[in-house]
Amino acid sequence: MERVYNFSAGPSMLPEQVLRTAAAEMLCYRDSGMSVMEMSHRSPVYEEIIGDAERLLREVMNIPDNYKVLFLQGGASTQFAAVPLNLLSEGGKADYILSGQFSTKAYQEALKYGDVAVAASSKESTFSYVPQTNRSSFRADADYVHICFNNTIYGTKFPYIPDTGEIPLVADMSSCILSESVDVSKFGVIYAGAQKNMSAAGLTVVIVREDLLGKARKSTPTMLDWKVMADNGSMYNTPPCYAIYIAKLVYEWILELGGLSEMKKRNEEKAKLLYDYLDGQEYYSAPVEKASRSMMNVTFVTGDAELDKKFASEASAQGLKNLKGHRSVGGMRASIYNAMPCEGVEKLVSFMRAFAARNPKKQ
Ligand SMILES: *Cc1c(COP(=O)(O)O)cnc(C)c1O
């Protein structure tokens, strides 16, 4: 069977070049005589892989030297707890911006640990936009402010980086990391599950400013303590070895293409194709405010649940897979991460045109 265009929100497409390299090295990685999956994480050959992964990620994202890069397990959802456990002092405060389901989950998890407040929310409009904030939105004595930079389910992205003054800004970037460059120095912590835009499931990357380490409360499980992980080079225990290796191949692929500026250019082109089409017709509507549109996850609806269902199943039959929206919002969602080729988006737009022509709506 041919490879399809997979619009899944995650796990999602990986670059073909990465999969081919992984396939070629599957049985025997270089002169090790074994698969990366079979090696000791403490062997020199694996030390080189994880070392290269960190070095390349630093290069791709231009991560300043006063930040640690951690390769962890447990997904972004585990970080929902790790963030307060590492940053929220006993009796301390944290402020959350609610811009979708994942930021709400992060907030609910943090509520278990202290005085956690909602600084701004777009829940009243089903998260169709990213709320505006300014310094006065946040409590001056908060230990941190948490945001979800790209809202995977609703298809919105922060069009700005909140100004939190001296308060560390913590961002869940699971679904937009590596899609364009970000100024890492504006954030105290960036974390991301790798299965959207970086690697296979199983790896979670945390980028944390050094001065924020060592503040974990006593009861923090060792495995969630960023300082322990940093002091042990992400090898307190067995790291997600294979997913780190795949991430390394993805970083190499991005650098070969020309880095994040080229990646952004390609992502903008793809997103523009889809949004320009959506804006120029009336059959489908895009529920999200223009200023908050995501470049990675594009949501749209026909306005008729039956037609939405038919759309996803007919698209699937044509090799355009996983276009059904998240179970909590319905409609359609096209996740067009880094590895989605432009032709995939062109095919999707042609399909949308043809589908609209074939399925006139009942008046
Ligand atoms: C997918 C996703 C999550 C959940 O990630 P897991 O790795 O499955 O825990 C959290 N936040 C965002 C923004 C996501 O897209």
Coordinates of C-alpha atoms and ligand atoms in Angstrom, one line a residue:
M1 CA 0.0 0.0 0.0
E2 CA 1.1 3.6 -0.7
R3 CA 1.8 6.0 2.2
V4 CA -1.2 8.2 2.9
Y5 CA -1.5 11.8 3.9
N6 CA -2.0 11.5 7.7
F7 CA -3.6 14.6 9.2
S8 CA -3.6 13.1 12.7
A9 CA -3.1 15.5 15.6
G10 CA -0.7 13.1 17.2
P11 CA 1.0 10.7 17.0
S12 CA 1.4 12.2 13.5
M13 CA 3.4 12.1 10.3
L14 CA 7.2 11.9 10.5
P15 CA 9.5 13.0 7.6
E16 CA 9.9 10.1 5.1
Q17 CA 13.7 10.7 5.2
V18 CA 13.7 10.1 9.0
L19 CA 11.7 6.8 8.6
R20 CA 14.0 5.6 5.8
T21 CA 17.1 6.3 7.9
A22 CA 15.6 4.6 10.9
A23 CA 14.7 1.6 8.7
A24 CA 18.2 1.4 7.2
E25 CA 19.7 1.5 10.7
M26 CA 17.0 -0.8 12.3
L27 CA 18.9 -4.0 12.5
C28 CA 22.4 -2.6 12.9
Y29 CA 23.1 0.9 14.0
R30 CA 26.4 2.0 12.3
D31 CA 29.1 -0.4 13.6
S32 CA 27.4 -1.3 16.9
G33 CA 26.1 -4.6 15.5
M34 CA 22.7 -3.9 17.2
S35 CA 19.5 -1.9 16.9
V36 CA 19.2 1.4 18.9
M37 CA 16.4 -0.3 20.7
E38 CA 18.7 -3.0 22.0
M39 CA 21.6 -0.9 23.3
S40 CA 22.5 0.0 26.8
H41 CA 21.6 3.6 27.4
R42 CA 25.0 3.8 29.2
S43 CA 27.0 2.6 26.2
P44 CA 29.3 5.0 24.4
V45 CA 27.4 4.6 21.2
Y46 CA 24.1 5.6 22.9
E47 CA 25.8 8.4 24.8
E48 CA 26.7 9.8 21.4
I49 CA 23.1 9.6 20.2
I50 CA 21.6 11.4 23.2
G51 CA 24.5 13.9 23.2
D52 CA 23.9 14.7 19.5
A53 CA 20.2 15.0 20.1
E54 CA 20.7 17.6 22.7
R55 CA 23.3 19.5 20.7
L56 CA 21.2 19.5 17.6
L57 CA 18.0 20.6 19.5
R58 CA 20.0 23.5 21.0
E59 CA 21.2 24.4 17.5
V60 CA 17.8 24.2 15.9
M61 CA 16.0 26.2 18.6
N62 CA 18.9 28.4 19.5
I63 CA 18.6 27.5 23.2
P64 CA 20.7 29.8 25.4
D65 CA 23.4 28.2 27.5
N66 CA 21.6 28.9 30.8
Y67 CA 18.8 26.4 29.9
K68 CA 18.9 22.7 30.5
V69 CA 17.4 20.3 28.0
L70 CA 15.7 17.2 29.5
F71 CA 14.6 14.1 27.6
L72 CA 11.8 12.6 29.8
Q73 CA 8.9 10.2 29.7
G74 CA 5.3 10.5 30.7
G75 CA 4.0 12.8 28.0
A76 CA 3.0 16.5 28.3
S77 CA 0.3 15.4 30.7
T78 CA 2.9 14.3 33.3
Q79 CA 4.4 17.8 33.1
F80 CA 0.9 19.2 34.1
A81 CA 1.9 17.9 37.6
A82 CA 5.6 18.3 37.3
V83 CA 5.3 22.1 36.6
P84 CA 3.7 22.9 40.0
L85 CA 5.7 20.3 41.8
N86 CA 8.9 21.9 40.6
L87 CA 7.9 25.6 40.7
L88 CA 5.1 26.2 43.1
S89 CA 6.4 26.8 46.6
E90 CA 4.4 25.6 49.6
G91 CA 1.7 28.1 50.0
G92 CA 2.7 29.8 46.7
K93 CA 0.6 31.0 43.8
A94 CA 0.4 30.2 40.1
D95 CA -1.6 31.8 37.3
Y96 CA -3.0 30.0 34.3
I97 CA -4.4 31.2 31.0
L98 CA -7.1 28.9 29.8
S99 CA -7.2 28.8 26.0
G100 CA -8.3 25.2 25.5
Q101 CA -8.6 21.7 26.8
F102 CA -4.9 21.0 27.6
S103 CA -4.4 24.3 29.4
T104 CA -7.5 23.5 31.4
K105 CA -6.2 20.1 32.3
A106 CA -2.9 21.6 33.3
Y107 CA -4.7 24.1 35.5
Q108 CA -6.9 21.4 37.1
E109 CA -3.8 19.4 37.9
A110 CA -2.0 22.4 39.4
L111 CA -5.1 23.1 41.6
K112 CA -4.0 20.1 43.7
Y113 CA -0.9 21.8 44.8
G114 CA -1.7 25.3 45.8
D115 CA -3.3 28.7 45.2
V116 CA -3.8 28.5 41.5
A117 CA -5.9 31.1 39.6
V118 CA -7.2 31.7 36.1
A119 CA -5.6 34.8 34.8
A120 CA -7.7 34.8 31.6
S121 CA -9.9 32.4 29.7
S122 CA -11.7 32.1 26.4
K123 CA -13.9 29.2 27.6
E124 CA -17.1 31.4 27.3
S125 CA -16.6 31.3 23.5
T126 CA -15.6 27.6 23.3
F127 CA -12.0 28.6 23.1
S128 CA -12.4 30.2 19.7
Y129 CA -9.6 32.7 20.4
V130 CA -6.6 33.3 22.6
P131 CA -7.3 35.8 25.4
Q132 CA -5.3 39.0 25.6
T133 CA -3.3 39.7 28.7
N134 CA -1.0 42.2 30.1
R135 CA 1.1 42.4 33.2
S136 CA -1.8 43.4 35.4
S137 CA -3.5 40.1 34.5
F138 CA -1.1 38.2 36.7
R139 CA -0.6 38.3 40.5
A140 CA 2.8 40.0 41.1
D141 CA 3.7 37.3 43.6
A142 CA 2.9 34.3 41.4
D143 CA 5.6 31.7 41.2
Y144 CA 4.9 31.2 37.5
V145 CA 2.4 31.8 34.7
H146 CA 1.3 28.8 32.5
I147 CA 0.1 28.9 28.9
C148 CA -0.6 26.4 26.2
F149 CA 1.1 28.1 23.2
N150 CA -0.8 26.2 20.5
N151 CA -4.2 24.7 21.2
T152 CA -4.3 21.4 19.3
I153 CA -7.9 20.7 19.7
Y154 CA -9.4 24.1 18.9
G155 CA -6.8 25.2 16.3
T156 CA -5.6 28.4 17.9
K157 CA -2.2 29.7 18.7
F158 CA -0.9 32.5 20.9
P159 CA -0.4 35.5 18.5
Y160 CA 1.8 37.0 21.2
I161 CA 4.1 36.0 24.1
P162 CA 2.5 37.2 27.4
D163 CA 4.4 39.8 29.2
T164 CA 4.8 38.4 32.7
G165 CA 7.5 40.7 33.8
E166 CA 9.8 38.9 36.3
I167 CA 7.4 36.0 36.7
P168 CA 8.6 32.9 34.8
L169 CA 6.4 31.9 31.9
V170 CA 5.8 28.2 31.4
A171 CA 4.6 27.0 28.0
D172 CA 3.2 23.8 26.8
M173 CA 4.4 23.7 23.1
S174 CA 3.5 20.1 22.3
S175 CA 1.8 20.9 19.0
C176 CA 3.9 23.8 17.7
I177 CA 7.5 23.2 18.9
L178 CA 9.9 23.3 15.9
S179 CA 7.3 24.8 13.6
E180 CA 8.9 28.2 13.7
S181 CA 11.6 29.8 15.9
V182 CA 10.7 31.1 19.3
D183 CA 12.8 33.3 21.6
V184 CA 13.5 30.7 24.3
S185 CA 14.8 33.4 26.6
K186 CA 11.2 34.8 27.0
F187 CA 10.2 31.6 28.7
G188 CA 11.2 30.0 32.0
V189 CA 10.1 26.6 30.9
I190 CA 9.1 25.1 27.6
Y191 CA 7.8 21.5 27.5
A192 CA 6.4 19.3 24.7
G193 CA 5.3 15.8 24.1
A194 CA 7.3 14.7 21.1
Q195 CA 4.6 12.8 19.2
K196 CA 3.2 15.8 17.4
N197 CA 6.1 17.5 15.7
M198 CA 9.3 15.9 16.9
S199 CA 9.5 12.2 17.3
A200 CA 7.6 9.0 18.3
A201 CA 5.4 8.9 21.4
G202 CA 7.2 8.2 24.6
L203 CA 9.5 11.2 24.7
T204 CA 8.8 14.5 26.4
V205 CA 11.2 17.4 26.1
V206 CA 11.6 20.0 28.8
I207 CA 13.7 23.1 28.3
V208 CA 14.2 24.8 31.7
R209 CA 16.1 27.9 32.8
E210 CA 18.8 26.9 35.3
D211 CA 17.8 29.2 38.0
L212 CA 14.4 27.5 38.2
L213 CA 15.9 24.2 39.1
G214 CA 16.2 23.0 42.7
K215 CA 12.9 24.6 43.9
A216 CA 10.9 21.3 43.9
R217 CA 8.9 20.7 47.0
K218 CA 10.1 17.8 49.2
S219 CA 7.3 15.5 48.3
T220 CA 8.1 15.7 44.6
P221 CA 8.6 12.2 43.2
T222 CA 12.2 11.8 42.1
M223 CA 11.2 11.0 38.6
L224 CA 9.3 14.3 38.3
D225 CA 12.1 16.4 39.8
W226 CA 13.7 18.4 36.9
K227 CA 16.9 19.0 38.9
V228 CA 17.5 15.3 39.4
M229 CA 16.9 14.7 35.7
A230 CA 19.2 17.6 34.8
D231 CA 22.0 16.5 37.2
N232 CA 21.8 13.0 35.6
G233 CA 21.8 14.0 32.0
S234 CA 18.2 12.7 31.6
M235 CA 19.6 9.3 32.7
Y236 CA 18.5 8.9 36.3
N237 CA 16.8 5.9 34.9
T238 CA 16.4 4.4 31.4
P239 CA 15.4 7.3 29.1
P240 CA 13.0 6.7 26.1
C241 CA 16.1 5.7 24.0
Y242 CA 14.5 5.0 20.7
A243 CA 12.3 8.1 20.6
I244 CA 15.3 10.2 21.4
Y245 CA 17.1 8.7 18.5
I246 CA 14.1 9.5 16.2
A247 CA 14.1 13.0 17.5
K248 CA 17.8 13.3 16.7
L249 CA 17.0 12.3 13.1
V250 CA 14.2 14.9 13.0
Y251 CA 16.5 17.7 14.2
E252 CA 19.0 16.7 11.5
W253 CA 16.3 16.8 8.9
I254 CA 15.3 20.3 10.0
L255 CA 18.9 21.6 9.9
E256 CA 19.4 20.1 6.4
L257 CA 16.3 21.9 5.2
G258 CA 17.7 25.2 6.4
G259 CA 16.5 25.3 10.0
L260 CA 13.4 26.8 11.6
S261 CA 13.2 29.8 9.2
E262 CA 12.7 27.5 6.3
M263 CA 10.4 25.3 8.3
K264 CA 8.3 28.3 9.1
K265 CA 8.2 29.3 5.5
R266 CA 6.9 25.9 4.5
N267 CA 4.4 25.8 7.3
E268 CA 3.1 29.2 6.4
E269 CA 2.6 28.2 2.8
K270 CA 0.7 25.1 3.8
A271 CA -1.5 26.9 6.3
K272 CA -2.2 29.8 3.8
L273 CA -3.4 27.3 1.2
L274 CA -6.0 26.0 3.5
Y275 CA -7.1 29.2 5.2
D276 CA -7.2 31.1 1.9
Y277 CA -9.5 28.4 0.6
L278 CA -11.7 28.5 3.7
D279 CA -12.0 32.3 3.6
G280 CA -13.0 32.3 -0.1
Q281 CA -16.1 30.1 0.1
E282 CA -19.2 29.6 2.2
Y283 CA -19.7 25.8 2.4
Y284 CA -17.3 25.3 5.2
S285 CA -16.7 27.6 8.1
A286 CA -13.6 28.0 10.3
P287 CA -14.8 28.6 13.9
V288 CA -11.6 30.2 15.1
E289 CA -10.9 34.0 15.2
K290 CA -8.4 34.9 12.5
A291 CA -5.9 36.6 14.8
S292 CA -5.6 33.4 16.8
R293 CA -5.4 30.9 14.0
S294 CA -2.9 28.0 14.4
M295 CA -0.5 27.2 11.7
M296 CA -0.4 23.6 12.8
N297 CA -4.0 22.6 13.5
V298 CA -6.7 23.9 11.1
T299 CA -10.3 23.3 12.2
F300 CA -13.5 23.7 10.1
V301 CA -17.1 22.5 10.0
T302 CA -19.8 22.1 7.3
G303 CA -22.4 23.0 9.9
D304 CA -24.1 19.6 9.5
A305 CA -22.9 16.7 11.7
E306 CA -23.9 14.1 9.1
L307 CA -21.9 15.9 6.3
D308 CA -18.9 16.2 8.6
K309 CA -19.0 12.5 9.2
K310 CA -19.3 11.8 5.5
F311 CA -16.5 14.2 4.8
A312 CA -14.1 12.4 7.1
S313 CA -15.0 9.0 5.8
E314 CA -14.8 9.9 2.1
A315 CA -11.5 11.8 2.6
S316 CA -10.1 8.7 4.3
A317 CA -11.1 6.5 1.4
Q318 CA -9.0 8.8 -0.8
G319 CA -5.9 8.6 1.4
L320 CA -6.5 11.7 3.4
K321 CA -6.6 10.2 6.9
N322 CA -7.7 11.3 10.3
L323 CA -9.5 14.5 9.4
K324 CA -12.2 14.0 12.0
G325 CA -12.2 16.7 14.7
H326 CA -11.4 16.0 18.3
R327 CA -14.2 14.0 19.9
S328 CA -15.0 16.9 22.2
V329 CA -15.6 19.5 19.4
G330 CA -16.6 17.5 16.3
G331 CA -16.2 18.9 12.8
M332 CA -12.9 18.5 11.0
R333 CA -9.3 19.2 12.0
A334 CA -6.4 19.0 9.6
S335 CA -3.1 18.8 11.6
I336 CA -0.4 20.0 9.2
Y337 CA 2.8 19.6 11.2
N338 CA 6.3 19.9 9.8
A339 CA 6.3 16.5 8.1
M340 CA 3.1 17.1 6.1
P341 CA 4.1 17.8 2.5
C342 CA 2.5 20.7 0.7
E343 CA 1.0 18.2 -1.8
G344 CA -1.0 16.7 1.1
V345 CA -2.6 20.1 1.7
E346 CA -3.2 20.7 -2.0
K347 CA -4.9 17.3 -2.2
L348 CA -7.0 18.2 0.8
V349 CA -8.2 21.5 -0.7
S350 CA -9.1 19.8 -4.0
F351 CA -11.0 17.2 -2.0
M352 CA -12.9 19.9 -0.1
R353 CA -13.9 21.6 -3.3
A354 CA -15.1 18.4 -4.9
F355 CA -16.9 17.4 -1.7
A356 CA -18.7 20.7 -1.5
A357 CA -19.8 20.5 -5.1
R358 CA -21.0 16.9 -4.7
N359 CA -23.0 17.5 -1.5
P360 CA -25.1 20.6 -1.7
K361 CA -26.6 21.5 1.7
K362 CA -30.4 21.2 2.2
Q363 CA -31.9 24.6 2.5
Ligands
LIG1 C1 -1.2 16.2 22.8 C2 -1.1 17.3 23.7 C3 -1.0 17.1 25.1 C4 -1.0 15.8 25.7 O1 0.2 15.1 25.4 P1 0.5 13.7 26.0 O2 1.9 13.6 25.6 O3 -0.4 12.7 25.4 O4 0.4 13.7 27.5 C5 -0.8 18.2 25.9 N1 -0.7 19.5 25.4 C6 -0.8 19.7 24.1 C7 -0.8 21.1 23.6 C8 -1.0 18.7 23.2 O5 -1.2 18.9 21.9

